[in-house]
Coordinates of C-alpha atoms in Angstrom, one line a residue:
M1 CA -9.5 28.8 19.1
T2 CA -11.6 27.9 22.2
L3 CA -14.5 30.4 21.3
R4 CA -14.5 29.0 17.7
M5 CA -14.8 25.7 18.9
S6 CA -17.5 26.3 21.1
I7 CA -19.6 28.2 18.5
S8 CA -19.1 25.3 16.1
A9 CA -20.2 22.7 18.8
N10 CA -23.4 25.0 19.6
H11 CA -23.9 25.6 15.9
A12 CA -23.7 21.7 15.4
S13 CA -26.1 20.9 18.3
G14 CA -28.5 23.3 17.0
L15 CA -28.5 21.9 13.8
S16 CA -28.8 18.2 15.3
S17 CA -31.8 19.5 17.4
L18 CA -33.6 21.3 14.6
S19 CA -33.2 17.9 12.4
N20 CA -34.7 16.0 15.1
I21 CA -37.7 18.4 15.4
L22 CA -38.0 18.3 11.5
N23 CA -37.9 14.5 11.9
Q24 CA -40.6 14.4 14.5
I25 CA -42.7 16.8 12.3
T26 CA -42.3 14.5 9.5
R27 CA -43.2 11.4 11.4
S28 CA -46.3 13.1 13.0
W29 CA -47.4 14.3 9.3
H30 CA -47.3 10.6 8.0
L31 CA -49.3 9.5 11.1
L32 CA -51.6 12.1 10.7
R33 CA -51.9 11.2 6.9
W34 CA -52.5 7.5 7.6
V35 CA -55.3 8.3 10.2
V36 CA -56.9 10.6 7.7
L37 CA -56.8 8.0 5.0
A38 CA -58.1 5.4 7.3
V39 CA -61.2 7.7 8.3
V40 CA -61.8 8.5 4.6
A41 CA -61.7 5.1 3.9
V42 CA -64.1 4.0 6.6
V43 CA -66.6 7.0 5.7
L44 CA -66.5 5.7 1.8
S45 CA -67.0 2.3 2.8
G46 CA -70.2 3.1 4.7
C47 CA -68.9 0.6 7.6
V48 CA -69.8 1.4 11.0
Q49 CA -67.7 1.2 13.9
S50 CA -70.3 1.2 17.1
L51 CA -73.7 0.4 17.5
D52 CA -74.3 4.2 18.0
D53 CA -73.0 4.7 14.4
L54 CA -76.2 3.1 13.1
G55 CA -78.5 5.9 13.4
V56 CA -82.2 5.8 13.2
A57 CA -84.2 4.1 10.3
S58 CA -86.2 6.1 8.3
H59 CA -88.1 6.2 4.9
D60 CA -86.8 9.4 3.7
I61 CA -83.7 10.2 1.9
P62 CA -81.6 11.8 4.7
P63 CA -80.2 15.5 4.2
K64 CA -76.6 14.2 4.1
L65 CA -77.3 11.9 1.2
L66 CA -79.1 14.5 -0.8
A67 CA -76.2 16.9 -0.5
S68 CA -74.2 14.0 -1.9
M69 CA -76.5 13.8 -4.5
Q70 CA -76.2 17.4 -5.4
A71 CA -72.4 17.4 -5.3
K72 CA -72.1 14.4 -7.5
G73 CA -74.4 16.1 -10.0
M74 CA -77.3 13.9 -9.4
K75 CA -81.0 14.5 -8.8
P76 CA -83.1 12.6 -6.4
E77 CA -85.5 11.7 -9.4
S78 CA -82.6 10.5 -11.8
P79 CA -82.4 6.8 -12.4
V80 CA -80.8 4.2 -10.2
L81 CA -79.1 1.0 -10.7
V82 CA -77.9 -1.3 -7.8
R83 CA -75.0 -3.6 -7.6
I84 CA -74.8 -6.5 -5.1
F85 CA -71.4 -8.5 -4.1
K86 CA -71.7 -11.6 -1.7
M87 CA -68.1 -12.2 -0.6
E88 CA -67.6 -8.6 0.0
S89 CA -71.1 -8.3 1.8
E90 CA -71.7 -4.9 -0.1
L91 CA -74.6 -3.1 -1.9
E92 CA -73.8 -0.3 -4.2
V93 CA -76.5 2.4 -5.3
W94 CA -75.5 4.1 -8.5
K95 CA -77.4 7.1 -10.0
V96 CA -77.1 9.0 -13.5
D97 CA -75.3 12.2 -12.9
S98 CA -75.0 15.3 -15.2
S99 CA -72.8 13.6 -17.5
G100 CA -75.7 11.3 -18.5
K101 CA -73.7 8.1 -17.2
Y102 CA -74.1 6.2 -13.8
A103 CA -71.7 7.2 -10.8
L104 CA -71.4 5.5 -7.5
L105 CA -73.9 7.5 -4.8
K106 CA -73.0 5.0 -1.8
N107 CA -71.9 1.9 -0.7
Y108 CA -73.7 -0.3 1.8
P109 CA -72.4 -2.8 4.1
M110 CA -74.6 -5.7 4.1
C111 CA -75.7 -7.3 7.7
R112 CA -76.4 -10.6 6.4
W113 CA -76.8 -12.8 3.4
S114 CA -77.4 -16.8 3.5
G115 CA -76.0 -20.0 1.5
K116 CA -72.7 -20.1 -0.4
L117 CA -71.2 -18.5 -3.3
G118 CA -73.3 -19.7 -6.3
P119 CA -76.7 -19.1 -7.8
K120 CA -80.1 -19.9 -6.4
T121 CA -81.6 -23.1 -8.0
K122 CA -84.4 -24.4 -5.8
T123 CA -86.7 -23.4 -3.0
G124 CA -85.2 -24.0 0.3
D125 CA -81.4 -24.1 -0.5
R126 CA -80.9 -20.8 1.4
Q127 CA -79.1 -19.6 -1.5
A128 CA -79.2 -15.7 -2.0
P129 CA -79.5 -15.5 -5.9
E130 CA -76.9 -14.2 -8.5
G131 CA -77.9 -12.8 -11.8
F132 CA -79.7 -9.9 -13.4
Y133 CA -83.0 -8.6 -12.2
R134 CA -85.3 -5.8 -12.8
V135 CA -87.3 -4.0 -10.1
S136 CA -90.7 -2.0 -11.0
M137 CA -93.0 0.0 -8.5
G138 CA -94.7 -3.0 -7.9
G139 CA -91.8 -5.1 -6.3
L140 CA -91.5 -2.4 -3.6
N141 CA -93.0 -3.5 -0.3
P142 CA -93.6 -0.6 1.9
K143 CA -95.3 -2.9 4.8
S144 CA -92.6 -5.7 4.9
Q145 CA -92.3 -7.8 8.1
F146 CA -88.5 -6.8 7.6
Y147 CA -89.3 -3.0 8.1
L148 CA -88.9 -2.1 4.2
S149 CA -88.2 -4.3 1.1
F150 CA -87.9 -4.9 -2.5
N151 CA -88.6 -8.1 -4.5
L152 CA -85.8 -9.0 -7.1
G153 CA -88.0 -10.6 -9.3
Y154 CA -86.6 -14.2 -8.8
P155 CA -86.6 -16.3 -10.8
N156 CA -86.2 -14.1 -13.8
R157 CA -86.6 -15.2 -17.5
L158 CA -83.2 -17.6 -17.9
E159 CA -83.9 -19.0 -14.3
A160 CA -87.4 -20.0 -14.8
A161 CA -86.5 -21.6 -18.2
L162 CA -83.6 -23.4 -16.5
G163 CA -86.4 -24.7 -13.9
Y164 CA -85.0 -22.8 -10.8
S165 CA -87.4 -22.4 -8.1
G166 CA -88.1 -20.2 -5.3
E167 CA -89.8 -16.8 -4.6
A168 CA -90.1 -13.8 -2.5
L169 CA -86.2 -13.0 -2.7
M170 CA -85.7 -9.6 -1.3
V171 CA -83.6 -6.8 -0.4
H172 CA -84.9 -6.0 3.2
G173 CA -84.0 -4.7 6.6
A174 CA -83.1 -6.3 9.8
C175 CA -80.1 -8.9 9.9
S176 CA -81.5 -12.2 8.9
S177 CA -81.6 -14.1 5.6
S178 CA -82.9 -17.2 4.1
G179 CA -82.3 -16.3 0.8
C180 CA -82.4 -12.7 0.8
F181 CA -80.1 -9.6 1.1
A182 CA -80.4 -8.0 4.7
L183 CA -79.2 -4.4 5.0
T184 CA -80.5 -3.6 8.6
D185 CA -83.3 -1.2 8.9
Q186 CA -81.2 1.8 8.7
G187 CA -79.5 0.8 5.4
V188 CA -82.6 -0.4 3.6
G189 CA -84.6 2.5 4.7
E190 CA -82.2 4.7 2.9
I191 CA -82.1 2.7 -0.3
Y192 CA -85.6 2.3 -0.5
A193 CA -86.4 5.9 -0.2
V194 CA -83.6 6.3 -3.4
V195 CA -84.9 3.7 -5.4
E196 CA -88.8 4.8 -4.8
K197 CA -87.8 8.4 -5.9
A198 CA -86.5 7.5 -8.8
L199 CA -89.2 5.2 -9.8
K200 CA -91.8 7.7 -9.1
G201 CA -89.6 10.0 -11.2
G202 CA -90.2 8.0 -14.3
Q203 CA -87.8 5.3 -14.2
G204 CA -89.7 2.0 -15.4
A205 CA -87.6 -0.3 -13.2
F206 CA -84.1 -0.3 -12.2
Q207 CA -81.6 -3.0 -12.8
V208 CA -80.2 -5.0 -10.1
Q209 CA -76.8 -6.9 -10.5
A210 CA -76.0 -9.7 -8.0
Y211 CA -72.5 -11.3 -8.1
P212 CA -70.7 -13.8 -6.2
F213 CA -67.8 -11.2 -5.7
R214 CA -66.2 -8.4 -7.7
M215 CA -65.6 -9.8 -10.9
T216 CA -61.6 -9.2 -10.9
P217 CA -59.2 -11.5 -12.7
Q218 CA -57.9 -12.3 -8.8
N219 CA -61.1 -13.4 -7.5
L220 CA -61.7 -15.4 -10.6
A221 CA -58.4 -17.1 -10.5
A222 CA -59.2 -17.9 -6.4
H223 CA -62.5 -19.6 -7.7
R224 CA -61.3 -21.0 -10.8
D225 CA -62.0 -24.7 -9.5
D226 CA -65.6 -23.9 -8.4
P227 CA -68.7 -25.7 -10.4
N228 CA -70.0 -22.3 -11.1
F229 CA -67.2 -20.8 -12.9
A230 CA -68.6 -21.0 -16.3
F231 CA -71.7 -19.0 -15.1
W232 CA -69.8 -16.4 -13.5
K233 CA -67.6 -15.9 -16.7
N234 CA -70.9 -15.0 -18.0
L235 CA -71.9 -12.6 -15.3
K236 CA -68.7 -10.8 -15.8
E237 CA -69.4 -9.9 -19.6
G238 CA -72.5 -7.7 -18.2
Y239 CA -70.2 -6.5 -15.3
D240 CA -67.4 -5.4 -17.8
I241 CA -69.7 -3.5 -19.8
F242 CA -71.0 -1.2 -16.8
E243 CA -67.4 -0.9 -15.6
V244 CA -66.2 0.4 -18.9
R245 CA -69.3 2.5 -20.1
R246 CA -71.2 3.2 -17.1
R247 CA -74.5 2.5 -18.4
E248 CA -76.8 -0.3 -17.9
P249 CA -76.2 -3.3 -20.0
Q250 CA -78.9 -4.7 -22.1
V251 CA -79.6 -8.3 -21.1
A252 CA -81.3 -10.9 -23.0
A253 CA -81.1 -14.9 -22.9
C254 CA -80.3 -17.8 -25.3
G255 CA -78.3 -20.6 -25.5
R256 CA -78.7 -21.2 -21.8
K257 CA -76.8 -18.0 -20.7
Y258 CA -77.1 -14.4 -20.4
V259 CA -76.4 -12.1 -23.6
F260 CA -75.5 -8.5 -23.4
D261 CA -76.0 -5.6 -25.3
A262 CA -76.7 -7.9 -28.6
E263 CA -78.9 -7.0 -31.6
F264 CA -80.3 -10.0 -33.2
K265 CA -81.6 -10.3 -36.9
A266 CA -85.1 -11.6 -35.9
G267 CA -85.2 -9.7 -32.5
D268 CA -84.7 -10.8 -28.9
P269 CA -84.6 -14.6 -28.7
S270 CA -87.9 -15.9 -26.9
D271 CA -86.3 -19.2 -25.8
P272 CA -83.7 -18.8 -23.2
L273 CA -82.7 -22.5 -23.9
A274 CA -82.5 -22.4 -27.6
A275 CA -79.5 -21.6 -29.5
C276 CA -78.7 -17.8 -29.9
P277 CA -80.0 -16.5 -33.2
E278 CA -77.8 -14.4 -35.8
R279 CA -76.2 -11.4 -34.0
I280 CA -76.1 -8.4 -36.3
N281 CA -74.0 -6.0 -34.5
Q282 CA -70.4 -6.1 -33.1
A283 CA -69.3 -6.2 -29.2
D284 CA -67.9 -2.8 -28.0
P285 CA -64.3 -2.6 -28.8
A286 CA -63.3 -0.9 -25.3
V287 CA -65.2 -3.8 -23.4
V288 CA -63.4 -6.3 -25.6
A289 CA -60.2 -4.7 -24.6
K290 CA -61.0 -4.8 -20.9
A291 CA -61.8 -8.6 -21.0
S292 CA -58.7 -9.4 -23.0
A293 CA -56.6 -7.5 -20.6
D294 CA -58.3 -9.2 -17.8
E295 CA -58.1 -12.7 -19.2
K296 CA -54.0 -12.2 -19.5
K297 CA -54.1 -11.4 -16.0
Y298 CA -56.2 -14.2 -15.1
Q299 CA -53.9 -16.6 -16.8
E300 CA -51.1 -15.3 -15.0
L301 CA -52.7 -15.8 -11.6
A302 CA -54.3 -19.3 -12.4
A303 CA -50.9 -20.7 -12.0
K304 CA -50.8 -19.6 -8.2
V305 CA -52.4 -21.6 -5.4
F306 CA -55.2 -20.1 -3.8
E307 CA -57.1 -21.1 -0.7
P308 CA -60.9 -21.3 -1.5
L309 CA -63.4 -19.7 0.8
A310 CA -65.6 -21.9 2.6
Y311 CA -69.0 -20.6 3.9
Q312 CA -70.9 -22.3 6.6
D313 CA -74.1 -20.4 5.7
G314 CA -73.5 -17.0 4.0
G315 CA -71.5 -13.9 5.2
M316 CA -71.7 -10.7 7.1
H317 CA -69.8 -7.6 6.4
P318 CA -66.7 -7.2 8.3
S319 CA -68.0 -4.1 10.2
F320 CA -71.1 -6.2 11.3
R321 CA -69.1 -9.1 12.3
A322 CA -67.0 -7.1 14.6
L323 CA -70.1 -5.5 16.2
L324 CA -71.6 -9.0 16.4
K325 CA -68.4 -10.4 18.2
E326 CA -68.4 -7.1 20.7
N327 CA -72.1 -7.0 21.6
G328 CA -73.5 -10.1 20.9
D329 CA -76.4 -11.3 18.5
V330 CA -79.2 -9.9 20.8
K331 CA -78.0 -6.3 21.2
L332 CA -77.0 -6.0 17.6
A333 CA -80.6 -7.2 16.7
E334 CA -81.9 -4.5 19.1
K335 CA -80.0 -1.7 17.1
V336 CA -80.8 -2.9 13.5
S337 CA -84.4 -4.0 13.5
V338 CA -87.1 -1.9 14.9
I339 CA -88.9 -5.2 16.0
K340 CA -85.6 -6.6 17.1
Y341 CA -85.8 -9.6 14.6
P342 CA -83.0 -12.1 15.7
I343 CA -79.9 -12.5 13.8
S344 CA -79.9 -15.3 11.6
R345 CA -77.5 -18.2 12.3
P346 CA -74.9 -15.8 14.3
A347 CA -72.2 -18.4 14.9
S348 CA -72.0 -18.9 11.0
A349 CA -71.8 -15.3 10.4
L350 CA -69.0 -15.1 13.0
A351 CA -67.1 -17.9 10.8
D352 CA -67.5 -15.9 7.6
P353 CA -64.1 -16.4 5.9
F354 CA -63.9 -13.2 4.1
D355 CA -61.9 -10.5 6.3
G356 CA -62.3 -7.6 3.9
K357 CA -58.8 -7.9 2.3
E358 CA -58.2 -9.2 -1.5

């Protein structure tokens, strides 16, 4: 009897020890899984964790990015499209892949943009623009004072008709903005090389879509009381087409707003301020379905209370804001600009209310 009890006790103890070991392995696996996911998220977002991670500025497409293109079925000379999101301080580069549609190549964190959420309307307002633009080879500036740059072409046809003023609104290097989108020398070097290759490969001009934020029902609901809300809903029409079809939306202007993928009986309207002429094609059913689903979600969220973001002067990607806070503006400027151009309004950059979370 005593022997049996001893064997049973040892067996139970062994099972308990085995159970503890398995539990520890499970906990370790879950921890490792979250670490891996966190690392992957950082890599995919293009975030930088230290000044050394910034690398060296170059006017060439780096081998790592070329390998990424190949893995995604893209050619260096295939067409390119750029999307910019102010609130998130991110710039996306998309390229046509083997399917004939646009696919995301890389997401770049922006170091600085100025102004507030909303369109640029006049010279000196420090506003970075929002809208749809086309950039041809003539818009590229290899001798920019901010390393490399390309001109968005602000004001576009609609903005000019509305009387908006301003010039030389760029995507450029360094980390300083007074109406532009600053990507650091390292970031703009890659982007410039990619778009230049596409233009030399036969793309006449590439489209740039500049938004206040990702055009989700949540973000629209959070900013529903903003005076620019109707304008943002108009921008979302073009955003939805790209989200659904992964192709460049065709842009016209009439009735004081953008009109997308429209075919008119008498051709594209010549006066952006005049009423829109008769349209002869129907809107894409899949795009209409997305817009309807988003509107339903928006109506559900519109009843909730949101704290609107109040920018002092533009924003900075959270990864760069962390570097600014840790290293100071002088050291950061030395790393992101070959001429060590000062960080614009660093105190306002640190006060950026967006923390990278929805």
